[in-house]
Coordinates of C-alpha atoms and ligand atoms in Angstrom, one line a residue:
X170 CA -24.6 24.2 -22.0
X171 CA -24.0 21.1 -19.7
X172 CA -20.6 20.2 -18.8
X173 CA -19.0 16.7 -17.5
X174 CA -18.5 16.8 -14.0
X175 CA -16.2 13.7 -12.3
X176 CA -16.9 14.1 -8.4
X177 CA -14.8 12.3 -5.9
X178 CA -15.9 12.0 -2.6
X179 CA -19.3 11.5 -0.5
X180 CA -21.4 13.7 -1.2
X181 CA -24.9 14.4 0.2
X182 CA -27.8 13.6 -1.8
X183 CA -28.6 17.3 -2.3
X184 CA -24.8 18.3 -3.1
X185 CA -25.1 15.9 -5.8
X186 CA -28.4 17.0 -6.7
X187 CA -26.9 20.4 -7.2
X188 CA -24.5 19.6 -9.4
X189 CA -26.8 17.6 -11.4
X190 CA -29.1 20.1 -11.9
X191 CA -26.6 22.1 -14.0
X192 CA -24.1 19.5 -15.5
X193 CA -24.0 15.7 -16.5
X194 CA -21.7 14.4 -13.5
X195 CA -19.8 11.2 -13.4
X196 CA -19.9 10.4 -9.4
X197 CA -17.3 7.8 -7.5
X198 CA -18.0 8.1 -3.6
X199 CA -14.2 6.4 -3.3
X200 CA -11.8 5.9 -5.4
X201 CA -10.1 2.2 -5.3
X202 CA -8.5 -0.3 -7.5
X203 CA -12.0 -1.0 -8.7
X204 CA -13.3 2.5 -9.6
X205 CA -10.4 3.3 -10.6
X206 CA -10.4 2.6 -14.5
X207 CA -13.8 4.0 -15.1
X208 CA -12.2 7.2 -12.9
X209 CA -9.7 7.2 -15.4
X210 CA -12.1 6.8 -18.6
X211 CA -14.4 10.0 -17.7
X212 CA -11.1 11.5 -16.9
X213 CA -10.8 11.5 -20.6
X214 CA -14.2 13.6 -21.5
X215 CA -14.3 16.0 -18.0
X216 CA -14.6 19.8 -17.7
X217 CA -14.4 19.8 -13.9
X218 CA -13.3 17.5 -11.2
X219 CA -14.3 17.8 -7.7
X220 CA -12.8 16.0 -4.7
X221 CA -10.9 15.7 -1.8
X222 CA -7.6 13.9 -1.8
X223 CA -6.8 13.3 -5.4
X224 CA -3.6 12.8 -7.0
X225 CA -3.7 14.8 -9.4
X226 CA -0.5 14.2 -11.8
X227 CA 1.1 15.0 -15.0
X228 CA -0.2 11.5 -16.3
X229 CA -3.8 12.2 -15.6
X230 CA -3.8 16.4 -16.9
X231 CA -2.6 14.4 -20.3
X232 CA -5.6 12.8 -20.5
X233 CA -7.4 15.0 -19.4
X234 CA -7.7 17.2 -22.5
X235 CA -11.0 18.9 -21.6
X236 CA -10.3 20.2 -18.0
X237 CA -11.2 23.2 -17.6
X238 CA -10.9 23.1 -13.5
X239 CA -10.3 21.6 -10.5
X240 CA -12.3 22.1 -7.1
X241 CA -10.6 20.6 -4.2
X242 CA -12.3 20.2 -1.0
X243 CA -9.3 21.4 1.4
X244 CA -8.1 24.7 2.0
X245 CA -4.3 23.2 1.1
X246 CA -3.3 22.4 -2.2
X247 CA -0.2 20.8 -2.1
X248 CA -0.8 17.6 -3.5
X249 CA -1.6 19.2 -7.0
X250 CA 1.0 20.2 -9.6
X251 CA -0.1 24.2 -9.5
X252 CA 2.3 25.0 -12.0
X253 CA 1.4 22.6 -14.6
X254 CA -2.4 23.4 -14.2
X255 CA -1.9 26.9 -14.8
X256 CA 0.3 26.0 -18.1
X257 CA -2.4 24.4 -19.6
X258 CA -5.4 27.2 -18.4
X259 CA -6.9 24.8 -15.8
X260 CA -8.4 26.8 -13.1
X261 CA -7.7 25.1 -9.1
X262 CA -10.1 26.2 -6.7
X263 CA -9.6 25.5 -2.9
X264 CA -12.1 25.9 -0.1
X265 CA -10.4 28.6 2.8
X266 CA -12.2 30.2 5.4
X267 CA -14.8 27.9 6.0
X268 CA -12.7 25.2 7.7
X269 CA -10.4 28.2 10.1
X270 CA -12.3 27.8 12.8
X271 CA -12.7 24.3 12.8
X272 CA -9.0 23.8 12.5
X273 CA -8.2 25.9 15.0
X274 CA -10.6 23.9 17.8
X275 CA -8.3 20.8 16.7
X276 CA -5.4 22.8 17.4
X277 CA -6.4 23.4 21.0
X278 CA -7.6 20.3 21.4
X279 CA -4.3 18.6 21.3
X280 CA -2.7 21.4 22.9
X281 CA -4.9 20.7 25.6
X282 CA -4.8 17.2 25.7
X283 CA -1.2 17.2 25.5
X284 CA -0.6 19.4 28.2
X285 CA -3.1 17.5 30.6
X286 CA -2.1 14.4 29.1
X287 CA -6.4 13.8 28.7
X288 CA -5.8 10.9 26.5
X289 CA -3.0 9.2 28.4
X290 CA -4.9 9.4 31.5
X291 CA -8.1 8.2 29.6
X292 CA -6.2 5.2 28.7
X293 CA -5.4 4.8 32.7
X294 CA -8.3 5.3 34.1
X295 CA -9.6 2.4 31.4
X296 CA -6.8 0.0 32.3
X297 CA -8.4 -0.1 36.2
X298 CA -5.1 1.7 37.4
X299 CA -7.3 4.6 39.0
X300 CA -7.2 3.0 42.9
X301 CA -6.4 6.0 44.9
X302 CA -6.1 9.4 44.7
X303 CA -3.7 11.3 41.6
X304 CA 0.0 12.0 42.1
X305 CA 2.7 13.7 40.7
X306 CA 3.1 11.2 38.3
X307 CA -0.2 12.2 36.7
X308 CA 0.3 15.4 36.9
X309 CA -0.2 17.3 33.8
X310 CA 1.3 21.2 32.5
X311 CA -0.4 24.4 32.8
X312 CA -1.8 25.6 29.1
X313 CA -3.1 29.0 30.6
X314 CA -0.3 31.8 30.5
X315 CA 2.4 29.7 28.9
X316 CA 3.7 31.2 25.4
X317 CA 2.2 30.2 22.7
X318 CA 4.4 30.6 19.7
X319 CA 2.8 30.0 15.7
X320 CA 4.5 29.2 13.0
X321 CA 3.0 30.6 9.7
X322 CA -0.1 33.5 11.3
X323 CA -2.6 33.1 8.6
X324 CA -6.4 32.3 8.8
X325 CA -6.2 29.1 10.6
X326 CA -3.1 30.1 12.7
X327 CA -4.6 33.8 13.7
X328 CA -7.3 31.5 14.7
X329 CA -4.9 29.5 16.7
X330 CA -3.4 32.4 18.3
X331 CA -7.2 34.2 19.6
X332 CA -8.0 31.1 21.4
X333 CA -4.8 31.1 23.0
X334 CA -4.5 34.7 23.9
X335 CA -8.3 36.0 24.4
X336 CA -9.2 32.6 26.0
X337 CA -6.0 31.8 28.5
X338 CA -4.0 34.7 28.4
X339 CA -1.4 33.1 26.7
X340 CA 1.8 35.5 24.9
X341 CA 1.7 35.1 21.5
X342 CA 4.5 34.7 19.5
X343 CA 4.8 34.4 15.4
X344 CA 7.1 33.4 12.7
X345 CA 6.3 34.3 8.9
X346 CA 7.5 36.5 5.5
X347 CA 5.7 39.6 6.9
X348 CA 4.4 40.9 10.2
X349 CA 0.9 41.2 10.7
X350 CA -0.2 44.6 12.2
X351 CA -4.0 43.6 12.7
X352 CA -3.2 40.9 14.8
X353 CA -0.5 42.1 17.0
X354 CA -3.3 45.3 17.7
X355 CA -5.8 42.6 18.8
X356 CA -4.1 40.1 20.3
X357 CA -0.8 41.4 21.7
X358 CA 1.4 38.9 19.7
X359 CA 4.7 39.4 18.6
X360 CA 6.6 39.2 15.1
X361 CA 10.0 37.7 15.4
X362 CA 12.2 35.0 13.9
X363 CA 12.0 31.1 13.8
X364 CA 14.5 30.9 15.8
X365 CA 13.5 33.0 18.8
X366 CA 9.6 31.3 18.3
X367 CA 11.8 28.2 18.7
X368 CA 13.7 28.7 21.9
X369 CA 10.9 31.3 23.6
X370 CA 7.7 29.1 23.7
X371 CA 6.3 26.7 25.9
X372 CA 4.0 25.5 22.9
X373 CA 4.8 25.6 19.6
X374 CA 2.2 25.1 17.0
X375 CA 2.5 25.0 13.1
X376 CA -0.2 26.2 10.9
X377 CA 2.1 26.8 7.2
X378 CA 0.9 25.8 4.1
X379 CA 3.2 22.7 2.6
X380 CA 5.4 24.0 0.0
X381 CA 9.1 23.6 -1.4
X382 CA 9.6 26.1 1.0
X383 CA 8.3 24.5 4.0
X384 CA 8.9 21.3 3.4
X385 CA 10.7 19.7 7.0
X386 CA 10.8 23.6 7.8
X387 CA 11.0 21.8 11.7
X388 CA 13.9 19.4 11.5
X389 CA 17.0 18.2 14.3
X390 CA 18.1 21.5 14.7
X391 CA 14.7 23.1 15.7
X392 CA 13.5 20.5 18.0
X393 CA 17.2 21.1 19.6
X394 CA 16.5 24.9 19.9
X395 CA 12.8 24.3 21.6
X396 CA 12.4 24.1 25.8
X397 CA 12.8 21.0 27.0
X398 CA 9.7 21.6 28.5
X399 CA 8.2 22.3 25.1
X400 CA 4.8 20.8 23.6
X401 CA 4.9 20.9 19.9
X402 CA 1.8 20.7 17.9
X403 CA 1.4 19.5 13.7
X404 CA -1.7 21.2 12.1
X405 CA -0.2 22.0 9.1
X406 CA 0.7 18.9 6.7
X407 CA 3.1 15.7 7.6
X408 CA 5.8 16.6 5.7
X409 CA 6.9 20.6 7.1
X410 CA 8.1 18.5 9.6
X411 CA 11.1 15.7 9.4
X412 CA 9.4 13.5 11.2
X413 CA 12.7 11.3 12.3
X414 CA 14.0 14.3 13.7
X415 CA 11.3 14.9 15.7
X416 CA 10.4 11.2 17.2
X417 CA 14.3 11.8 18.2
X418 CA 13.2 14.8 19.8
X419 CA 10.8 13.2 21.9
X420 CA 13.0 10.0 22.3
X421 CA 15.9 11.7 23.6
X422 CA 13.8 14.2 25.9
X423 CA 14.6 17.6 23.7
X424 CA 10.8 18.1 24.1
X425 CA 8.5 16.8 25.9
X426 CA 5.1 16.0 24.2
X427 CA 3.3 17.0 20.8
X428 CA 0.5 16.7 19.5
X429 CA -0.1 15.6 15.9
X430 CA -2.7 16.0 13.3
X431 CA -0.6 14.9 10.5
X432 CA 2.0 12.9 9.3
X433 CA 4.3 11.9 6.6
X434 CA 2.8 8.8 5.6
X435 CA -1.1 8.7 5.6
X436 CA -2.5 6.7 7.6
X437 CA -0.1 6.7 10.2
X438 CA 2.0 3.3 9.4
X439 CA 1.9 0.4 11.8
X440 CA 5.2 0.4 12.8
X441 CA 5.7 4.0 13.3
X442 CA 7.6 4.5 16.9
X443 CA 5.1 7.3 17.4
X444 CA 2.5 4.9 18.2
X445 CA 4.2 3.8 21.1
X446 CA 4.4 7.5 23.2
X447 CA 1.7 7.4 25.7
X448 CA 2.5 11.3 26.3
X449 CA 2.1 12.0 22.8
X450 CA -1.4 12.9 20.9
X451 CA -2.6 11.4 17.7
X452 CA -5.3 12.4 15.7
X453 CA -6.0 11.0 12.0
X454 CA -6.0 14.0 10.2
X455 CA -9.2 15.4 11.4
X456 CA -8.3 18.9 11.5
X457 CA -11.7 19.9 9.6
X458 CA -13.5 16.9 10.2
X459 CA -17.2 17.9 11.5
X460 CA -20.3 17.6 10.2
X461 CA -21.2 20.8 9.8
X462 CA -17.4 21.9 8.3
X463 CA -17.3 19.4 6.0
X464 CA -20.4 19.8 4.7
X465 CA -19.9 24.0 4.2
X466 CA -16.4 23.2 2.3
X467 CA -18.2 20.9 -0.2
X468 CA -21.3 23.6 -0.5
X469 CA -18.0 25.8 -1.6
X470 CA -15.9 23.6 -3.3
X471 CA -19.4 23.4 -5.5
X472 CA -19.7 27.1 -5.2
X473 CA -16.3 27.3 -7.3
X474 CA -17.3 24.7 -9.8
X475 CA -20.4 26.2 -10.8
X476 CA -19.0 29.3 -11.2
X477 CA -16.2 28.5 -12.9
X478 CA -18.3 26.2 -15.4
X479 CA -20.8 29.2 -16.1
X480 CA -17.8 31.7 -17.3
X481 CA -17.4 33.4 -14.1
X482 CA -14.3 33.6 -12.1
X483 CA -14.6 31.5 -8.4
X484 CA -14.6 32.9 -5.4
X485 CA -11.8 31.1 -4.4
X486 CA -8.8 30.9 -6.9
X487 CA -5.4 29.8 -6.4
X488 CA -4.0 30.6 -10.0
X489 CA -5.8 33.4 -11.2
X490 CA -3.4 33.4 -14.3
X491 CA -4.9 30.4 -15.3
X492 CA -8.1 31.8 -15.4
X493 CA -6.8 35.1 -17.2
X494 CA -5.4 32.7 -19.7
X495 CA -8.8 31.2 -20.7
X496 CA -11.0 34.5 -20.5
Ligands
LIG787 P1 -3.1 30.8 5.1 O1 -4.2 31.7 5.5 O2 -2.6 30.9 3.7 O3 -1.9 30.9 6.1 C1 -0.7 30.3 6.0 C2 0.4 31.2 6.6 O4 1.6 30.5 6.5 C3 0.5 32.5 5.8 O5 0.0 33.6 6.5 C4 2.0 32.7 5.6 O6 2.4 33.8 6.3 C5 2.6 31.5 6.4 N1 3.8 31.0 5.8 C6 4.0 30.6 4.6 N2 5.3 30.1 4.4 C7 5.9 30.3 5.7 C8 7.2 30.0 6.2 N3 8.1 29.5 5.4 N4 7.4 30.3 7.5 C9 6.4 30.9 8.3 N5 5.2 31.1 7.8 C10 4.9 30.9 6.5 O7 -3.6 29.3 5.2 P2 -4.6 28.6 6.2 O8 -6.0 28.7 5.7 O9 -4.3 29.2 7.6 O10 -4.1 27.1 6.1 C11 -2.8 26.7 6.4 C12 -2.5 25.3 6.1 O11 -3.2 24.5 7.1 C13 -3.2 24.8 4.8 O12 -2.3 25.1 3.7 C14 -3.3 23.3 5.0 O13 -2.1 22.6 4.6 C15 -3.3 23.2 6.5 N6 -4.6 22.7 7.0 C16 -4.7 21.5 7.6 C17 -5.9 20.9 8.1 C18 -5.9 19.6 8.8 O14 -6.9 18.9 8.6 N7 -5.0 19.4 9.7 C19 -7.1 21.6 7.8 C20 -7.0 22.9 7.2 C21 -5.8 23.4 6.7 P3 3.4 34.9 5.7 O15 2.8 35.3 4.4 O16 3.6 35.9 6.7 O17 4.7 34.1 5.5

């Protein structure tokens, strides 16, 4: 039996085709103060929901009487009340895996542009102010043997961690719940607390899921433990990190670059002090954001849905629970 879809997000013609073939689907390629109301109306008759970035909230679930499950198309999941889904049998869906590697490339791409200061010196050479040979003052840091210490080793982190070791022999350093034999056999790295990650690396990058837990995990006292030297890179979500604490950090010279991903406030406001680091790197949350990545966490965020709608469980389930409940 067809089901009502609501998709948010561009999708490609035959993404949406694919859907259609099995289920009448309600489709809003953005969601604004104008499509909003008629988001909120097919709200009210939906078995699924597909997107990326939605705010999901209590208000919306009580409309939502049908839902049946959610398919977001991110690997994180903290912008959706978990808890309250899996009260009321709704089965979220998230899209791992496919976006690791991506991830990861973003990862060493700021570390690498932070350490060679790429877009600093981009911006220089630009501005005409290449006349004569470098010097010292455009000298960058080494990224090749320095420690390299990750906070949170999962997927996207191990990831992380076999560029930095297999690629430029860096020491590997983590920080996590539980150590992680398989990886510390392939790559050498060590298990060990925040606090020695904190005041042992020469990089330090952050690749844990946003939760009560973690939220500002890296606050004043952190960016006080790291290297003066340190680089510290955001991969994760905004808010694991206080981000006050750590422009202070970079103010005041407790560290000495970073390179961010993401940020507290999406998109990055205007007046935000960050903006005016040269030696710092800022990316607008692109951490998955290819072509060919995006398009595979759609194809699974779909994957999920379809499943899910035709009675079996999705590959990939965050509250199984919720899906017991229903079976
Ligand atoms: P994952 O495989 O679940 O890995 C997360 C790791 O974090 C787990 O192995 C866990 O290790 C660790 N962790 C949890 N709480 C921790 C804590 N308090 N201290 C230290 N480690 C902790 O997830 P993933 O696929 O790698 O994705 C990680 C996150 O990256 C996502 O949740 C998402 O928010 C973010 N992300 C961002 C982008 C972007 O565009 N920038 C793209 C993709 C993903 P233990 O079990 O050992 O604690």
């Amino acid at each position: 039996m067809k089901k009502r879809v609501v998709a948010v997000r561009r999708l490609h013609a035959e993404q949406l085709a694919r859907l259609e073939r099995e289920h009448h689907v309600d489709y809003f390629g953005e969601l604004d103060q104008h499509t909003m109301p008629a988001f909120l109306e097919k709200m009210q008759k939906a078995h699924a929901l597909i997107g990326g970035k939605l705010d999901v909230d209590e208000e919306l679930l009580a409309r939502a009487e049908y839902l049946e499950m959610i398919a977001t198309i991110s690997v994180g999941y903290d912008n959706f009340p978990v808890e309250a889904l899996t009260r009321r049998g709704i089965a979220m869906c998230n899209t791992p895996d496919v976006l690791t590697e991506t991830t990861a490339d973003t990862g060493f791409a700021l570390i690498m542009t932070a350490c060679r200061r790429m877009a600093e010196l981009d911006r220089w050479v630009r501005e005409g102010k290449w006349q004569s040979h470098v010097v010292e003052a455009q000298f960058g840091f080494d990224v090749h043997g320095k420690t390299l210490g990750i906070i949170g080793l999962g997927r996207i982190g191990a990831a992380v961690a076999r560029r930095g070791a297999l690629g430029f022999n860096m020491p590997v350093l983590y920080s996590g719940s539980s150590p992680k034999p398989h990886v510390e056999e392939e790559l050498g790295a060590t298990h060990c607390s925040l606090e020695a990650l904190l005041t042992q690396s020469d990089i330090v990058c952050v690749t844990v899921p946003l939760s009560s837990e973690t939220h500002h995990l890296l606050g004043a006292q952190a960016f006080k433990m790291m290297k003066s030297s340190a680089v510290f890179i955001n991969i994760s979500r905004g808010a694991v990190v206080d981000e006050p604490a750590l422009i202070h950090a970079l103010e005041t010279g407790e560290i000495r670059s970073a390179g961010l991903d993401v940020f507290e406030q999406e998109p990055l406001s205007l007046d935000s002090p960050l903006l005016n680091m040269p030696q710092i790197v800022l990316a607008p949350h692109i951490g998955s954001a290819t072509h060919e990545t995006r398009r595979s966490m759609v194809n699974l965020a779909i994957d999920n849905l379809l499943a899910g709608l035709a009675g079996q469980r999705p590959p990939n389930i965050v509250n199984p629970s919720a899906w017991a409940s229903t079976q």
